[in-house]
XYZ file of N, CA and C in Angstrom:
369
model
N 24.654 -97.088 -18.963
C 25.039 -95.833 -19.570
C 26.341 -96.065 -20.343
N 26.374 -95.561 -21.554
C 27.564 -95.776 -22.371
C 28.724 -94.921 -21.870
N 29.907 -95.309 -22.314
C 31.102 -94.593 -21.854
C 31.137 -93.158 -22.365
N 30.694 -92.939 -23.597
C 30.706 -91.576 -24.153
C 29.723 -90.684 -23.406
N 28.599 -91.250 -22.979
C 27.629 -90.465 -22.209
C 28.208 -90.071 -20.858
N 28.915 -90.986 -20.216
C 29.549 -90.656 -18.934
C 30.592 -89.567 -19.084
N 31.351 -89.626 -20.192
C 32.363 -88.588 -20.431
C 31.697 -87.229 -20.627
N 30.618 -87.183 -21.386
C 29.917 -85.911 -21.619
C 29.345 -85.369 -20.312
N 28.764 -86.237 -19.504
C 28.188 -85.773 -18.230
C 29.292 -85.324 -17.276
N 30.434 -86.016 -17.294
C 31.547 -85.567 -16.441
C 32.078 -84.208 -16.886
N 32.172 -83.972 -18.190
C 32.602 -82.659 -18.686
C 31.578 -81.597 -18.299
N 30.302 -81.917 -18.414
C 29.247 -80.974 -18.014
C 29.335 -80.660 -16.515
N 29.613 -81.684 -15.720
C 29.764 -81.476 -14.278
C 30.938 -80.544 -13.984
N 32.045 -80.774 -14.662
C 33.218 -79.907 -14.459
C 32.906 -78.475 -14.864
N 32.223 -78.302 -16.000
C 31.870 -76.948 -16.445
C 30.935 -76.259 -15.461
N 29.980 -76.994 -14.914
C 29.060 -76.401 -13.928
C 29.813 -75.981 -12.662
N 30.718 -76.819 -12.201
C 31.474 -76.484 -10.994
C 32.378 -75.280 -11.226
N 33.039 -75.224 -12.386
C 33.914 -74.079 -12.677
C 33.108 -72.794 -12.852
N 31.981 -72.883 -13.535
C 31.137 -71.702 -13.722
C 30.618 -71.195 -12.381
N 30.165 -72.095 -11.543
C 29.674 -71.698 -10.222
C 30.757 -71.066 -9.378
N 31.949 -71.639 -9.441
C 33.060 -71.076 -8.678
C 33.422 -69.687 -9.183
N 33.439 -69.519 -10.510
C 33.740 -68.202 -11.074
C 32.697 -67.171 -10.647
N 31.426 -67.545 -10.694
C 30.372 -66.592 -10.321
C 30.464 -66.217 -8.840
N 30.754 -67.161 -7.994
C 30.873 -66.861 -6.566
C 32.092 -65.981 -6.317
N 33.187 -66.249 -7.011
C 34.386 -65.414 -6.874
C 34.127 -63.997 -7.387
N 33.424 -63.864 -8.506
C 33.123 -62.529 -9.027
C 32.200 -61.773 -8.084
N 31.325 -62.460 -7.400
C 30.474 -61.796 -6.405
C 31.312 -61.287 -5.236
N 32.313 -62.052 -4.832
C 33.180 -61.597 -3.743
C 33.958 -60.355 -4.158
N 34.409 -60.322 -5.396
C 35.117 -59.127 -5.887
C 34.161 -57.939 -5.924
N 32.931 -58.171 -6.371
C 31.938 -57.102 -6.404
C 31.628 -56.553 -5.029
N 31.610 -57.421 -4.037
C 31.351 -56.956 -2.664
C 32.447 -56.002 -2.201
N 33.649 -56.201 -2.640
C 34.753 -55.344 -2.236
C 34.786 -54.071 -3.071
N 34.496 -54.166 -4.357
C 34.699 -53.056 -5.278
C 33.518 -52.089 -5.362
N 32.291 -52.517 -5.175
C 31.144 -51.650 -5.394
C 31.005 -50.635 -4.271
N 30.479 -49.420 -4.618
C 30.581 -48.315 -3.671
C 29.527 -48.251 -2.570
N 28.311 -48.681 -2.816
C 27.283 -48.473 -1.792
C 26.533 -49.769 -1.499
N 25.604 -49.662 -0.569
C 24.877 -50.833 -0.094
C 24.094 -51.527 -1.200
N 23.461 -50.751 -2.056
C 22.569 -51.327 -3.063
C 23.336 -52.083 -4.143
N 24.447 -51.537 -4.571
C 25.231 -52.253 -5.579
C 25.917 -53.473 -4.958
N 26.331 -53.352 -3.708
C 26.897 -54.525 -3.030
C 25.833 -55.595 -2.814
N 24.628 -55.161 -2.516
C 23.521 -56.104 -2.366
C 23.257 -56.831 -3.681
N 23.361 -56.092 -4.765
C 23.215 -56.694 -6.090
C 24.299 -57.754 -6.308
N 25.532 -57.390 -5.983
C 26.638 -58.344 -6.178
C 26.517 -59.541 -5.247
N 25.968 -59.307 -4.067
C 25.901 -60.381 -3.071
C 24.765 -61.355 -3.324
N 23.852 -61.020 -4.233
C 22.713 -61.906 -4.428
C 22.596 -62.466 -5.836
N 22.872 -61.686 -6.852
C 22.645 -62.158 -8.228
C 23.621 -63.268 -8.612
N 24.894 -62.955 -8.592
C 25.894 -63.932 -9.040
C 25.980 -65.155 -8.116
N 25.976 -64.974 -6.792
C 26.039 -66.169 -5.951
C 24.830 -67.087 -6.092
N 23.673 -66.521 -6.369
C 22.494 -67.363 -6.557
C 22.710 -68.319 -7.726
N 23.143 -67.771 -8.831
C 23.401 -68.625 -9.992
C 24.616 -69.516 -9.751
N 25.637 -68.985 -9.072
C 26.833 -69.778 -8.792
C 26.547 -70.966 -7.901
N 25.786 -70.744 -6.854
C 25.446 -71.849 -5.951
C 24.566 -72.866 -6.671
N 23.650 -72.386 -7.502
C 22.808 -73.308 -8.265
C 23.659 -74.153 -9.213
N 24.674 -73.541 -9.826
C 25.562 -74.305 -10.720
C 26.357 -75.348 -9.932
N 26.899 -74.976 -8.782
C 27.682 -75.929 -7.988
C 26.804 -77.083 -7.507
N 25.608 -76.768 -7.048
C 24.710 -77.827 -6.577
C 24.250 -78.732 -7.722
N 24.027 -78.145 -8.897
C 23.658 -78.965 -10.051
C 24.814 -79.873 -10.460
N 26.030 -79.341 -10.407
C 27.198 -80.175 -10.689
C 27.341 -81.307 -9.689
N 27.102 -81.022 -8.422
C 27.164 -82.067 -7.398
C 26.074 -83.107 -7.610
N 24.890 -82.649 -8.003
C 23.795 -83.578 -8.285
C 24.158 -84.514 -9.438
N 24.708 -83.941 -10.523
C 25.097 -84.780 -11.663
C 26.198 -85.762 -11.283
N 27.159 -85.304 -10.486
C 28.246 -86.184 -10.057
C 27.703 -87.363 -9.257
N 26.826 -87.081 -8.308
C 26.261 -88.162 -7.499
C 25.402 -89.106 -8.333
N 24.672 -88.538 -9.278
C 23.793 -89.368 -10.104
C 24.596 -90.296 -11.012
N 25.633 -89.786 -11.627
C 26.398 -90.583 -12.592
C 27.319 -91.576 -11.890
N 28.044 -91.122 -10.879
C 29.065 -91.980 -10.268
C 28.537 -92.881 -9.165
N 27.527 -92.433 -8.429
C 27.034 -93.211 -7.291
C 25.598 -93.696 -7.476
N 24.953 -93.292 -8.561
C 23.545 -93.629 -8.837
C 22.617 -93.158 -7.720
N 22.922 -91.983 -7.186
C 22.110 -91.404 -6.120
C 21.347 -90.210 -6.691
N 20.033 -90.214 -6.516
C 19.219 -89.050 -6.866
C 18.972 -88.300 -5.564
N 19.675 -87.194 -5.407
C 19.621 -86.457 -4.148
C 18.508 -85.421 -4.180
N 17.456 -85.694 -3.451
C 16.368 -84.736 -3.337
C 16.759 -83.512 -2.545
N 17.699 -83.685 -1.629
C 18.144 -82.544 -0.828
C 18.843 -81.505 -1.696
N 19.640 -81.952 -2.655
C 20.302 -81.009 -3.555
C 19.283 -80.283 -4.424
N 18.297 -81.016 -4.920
C 17.261 -80.373 -5.738
C 16.470 -79.357 -4.923
N 16.131 -79.715 -3.690
C 15.412 -78.768 -2.836
C 16.272 -77.553 -2.505
N 17.564 -77.769 -2.307
C 18.461 -76.651 -2.019
C 18.543 -75.699 -3.209
N 18.579 -76.259 -4.429
C 18.608 -75.407 -5.631
C 17.341 -74.563 -5.713
N 16.204 -75.192 -5.521
C 14.930 -74.459 -5.585
C 14.870 -73.409 -4.480
N 15.303 -73.773 -3.272
C 15.268 -72.835 -2.149
C 16.159 -71.618 -2.411
N 17.354 -71.846 -2.918
C 18.269 -70.730 -3.216
C 17.689 -69.837 -4.301
N 17.148 -70.446 -5.361
C 16.612 -69.651 -6.463
C 15.385 -68.847 -6.049
N 14.627 -69.334 -5.085
C 13.427 -68.608 -4.659
C 13.703 -67.577 -3.578
N 14.572 -67.866 -2.647
C 14.702 -67.000 -1.475
C 15.735 -65.887 -1.614
N 16.798 -66.113 -2.336
C 17.850 -65.109 -2.397
C 17.395 -63.797 -3.042
N 16.710 -63.818 -4.193
C 16.237 -62.544 -4.759
C 15.212 -61.841 -3.873
N 14.355 -62.599 -3.230
C 13.346 -61.988 -2.349
C 14.028 -61.354 -1.139
N 15.005 -62.035 -0.574
C 15.730 -61.479 0.572
C 16.467 -60.206 0.195
N 17.077 -60.181 -0.995
C 17.779 -58.976 -1.436
C 16.806 -57.819 -1.632
N 15.659 -58.118 -2.204
C 14.652 -57.080 -2.403
C 14.185 -56.505 -1.068
N 13.916 -57.360 -0.116
C 13.447 -56.883 1.186
C 14.534 -56.113 1.931
N 15.785 -56.550 1.830
C 16.879 -55.806 2.457
C 17.037 -54.429 1.828
N 16.908 -54.343 0.511
C 17.001 -53.059 -0.171
C 15.888 -52.111 0.238
N 14.678 -52.640 0.330
C 13.545 -51.788 0.762
C 13.731 -51.323 2.200
N 14.200 -52.216 3.056
C 14.410 -51.845 4.453
C 15.497 -50.784 4.573
N 16.555 -50.919 3.813
C 17.631 -49.923 3.856
C 17.137 -48.577 3.345
N 16.341 -48.587 2.265
C 15.823 -47.326 1.719
C 14.868 -46.659 2.704
N 14.041 -47.439 3.364
C 13.109 -46.857 4.332
C 13.826 -46.330 5.566
N 15.033 -46.812 5.843
C 15.809 -46.308 6.977
C 16.635 -45.084 6.601
N 16.528 -44.642 5.352
C 17.195 -43.423 4.941
C 18.553 -43.607 4.290
N 18.929 -44.807 4.001
C 20.202 -45.036 3.304
C 19.957 -44.791 1.824
N 20.547 -43.738 1.306
C 20.319 -43.347 -0.079
C 21.375 -43.971 -0.978
N 20.959 -44.332 -2.191
C 21.943 -44.886 -3.134
C 22.830 -43.789 -3.712
N 24.013 -44.176 -4.117
C 24.904 -43.243 -4.809
C 24.410 -43.153 -6.246
N 23.953 -41.950 -6.626
C 23.353 -41.768 -7.941
C 24.222 -40.829 -8.764
N 24.714 -41.315 -9.871
C 25.507 -40.468 -10.758
C 24.743 -40.147 -12.036
N 24.215 -41.158 -12.694
C 23.578 -40.946 -13.987
C 22.167 -41.523 -14.007
N 21.532 -41.599 -12.857
C 20.192 -42.173 -12.820
C 19.408 -41.550 -11.676
N 18.115 -41.830 -11.643
C 17.245 -41.288 -10.611
C 16.933 -42.370 -9.588
N 16.475 -41.923 -8.423
C 16.018 -42.851 -7.397
C 14.547 -43.143 -7.684
N 14.273 -44.153 -8.487
C 12.917 -44.454 -8.933
C 12.020 -44.856 -7.761
N 12.581 -45.531 -6.790
C 11.760 -45.949 -5.651
C 11.304 -44.734 -4.839
N 12.202 -43.752 -4.659
C 11.819 -42.539 -3.932
C 10.776 -41.760 -4.710
N 10.915 -41.701 -6.034
C 9.910 -41.019 -6.856
C 8.552 -41.705 -6.736
N 8.529 -43.019 -6.698
C 7.268 -43.750 -6.547
C 6.647 -43.478 -5.181
N 7.466 -43.397 -4.148
C 6.948 -43.085 -2.814
C 6.375 -41.676 -2.786
N 7.095 -40.728 -3.395
C 6.624 -39.342 -3.435
C 5.323 -39.218 -4.215
N 5.222 -39.894 -5.351
C 3.986 -39.851 -6.150
C 2.811 -40.459 -5.395
N 3.083 -41.518 -4.638
C 2.015 -42.151 -3.864
C 1.519 -41.221 -2.763
N 2.439 -40.474 -2.157
C 2.042 -39.525 -1.113
C 1.229 -38.373 -1.689
N 1.580 -37.915 -2.901
C 0.842 -36.828 -3.538
C -0.589 -37.237 -3.872
N -0.786 -38.500 -4.222
C -2.111 -38.977 -4.608
C -3.057 -39.078 -3.419
N -2.508 -39.183 -2.212
C -3.378 -39.314 -1.037
C -3.972 -38.001 -0.631
């Protein structure tokens, strides 16, 4: 591998690590600042999913370039995070709504409750 290619990959690794760290930090701020369960759930799953994927991708590139290691565990972790985190957030949101925890609604409707009501009317 040429020296210029290593420099570009190292810069890419640094950018991935910084981006991932920023996204995880912004998710932590969102967890503190957002008012209800659903918006906090959004903050706790969207940004960290991408942030963790960026950090793991940066770690994968670092290991590949500097140590010549192709880490299958890092690749599997990226795929696992990208697949499971949104599904877990969706299921937690549905469970909270079914337990009667209502979202704080200022300028929008509770579309999930409307869908449940329409389904009951059709029966």
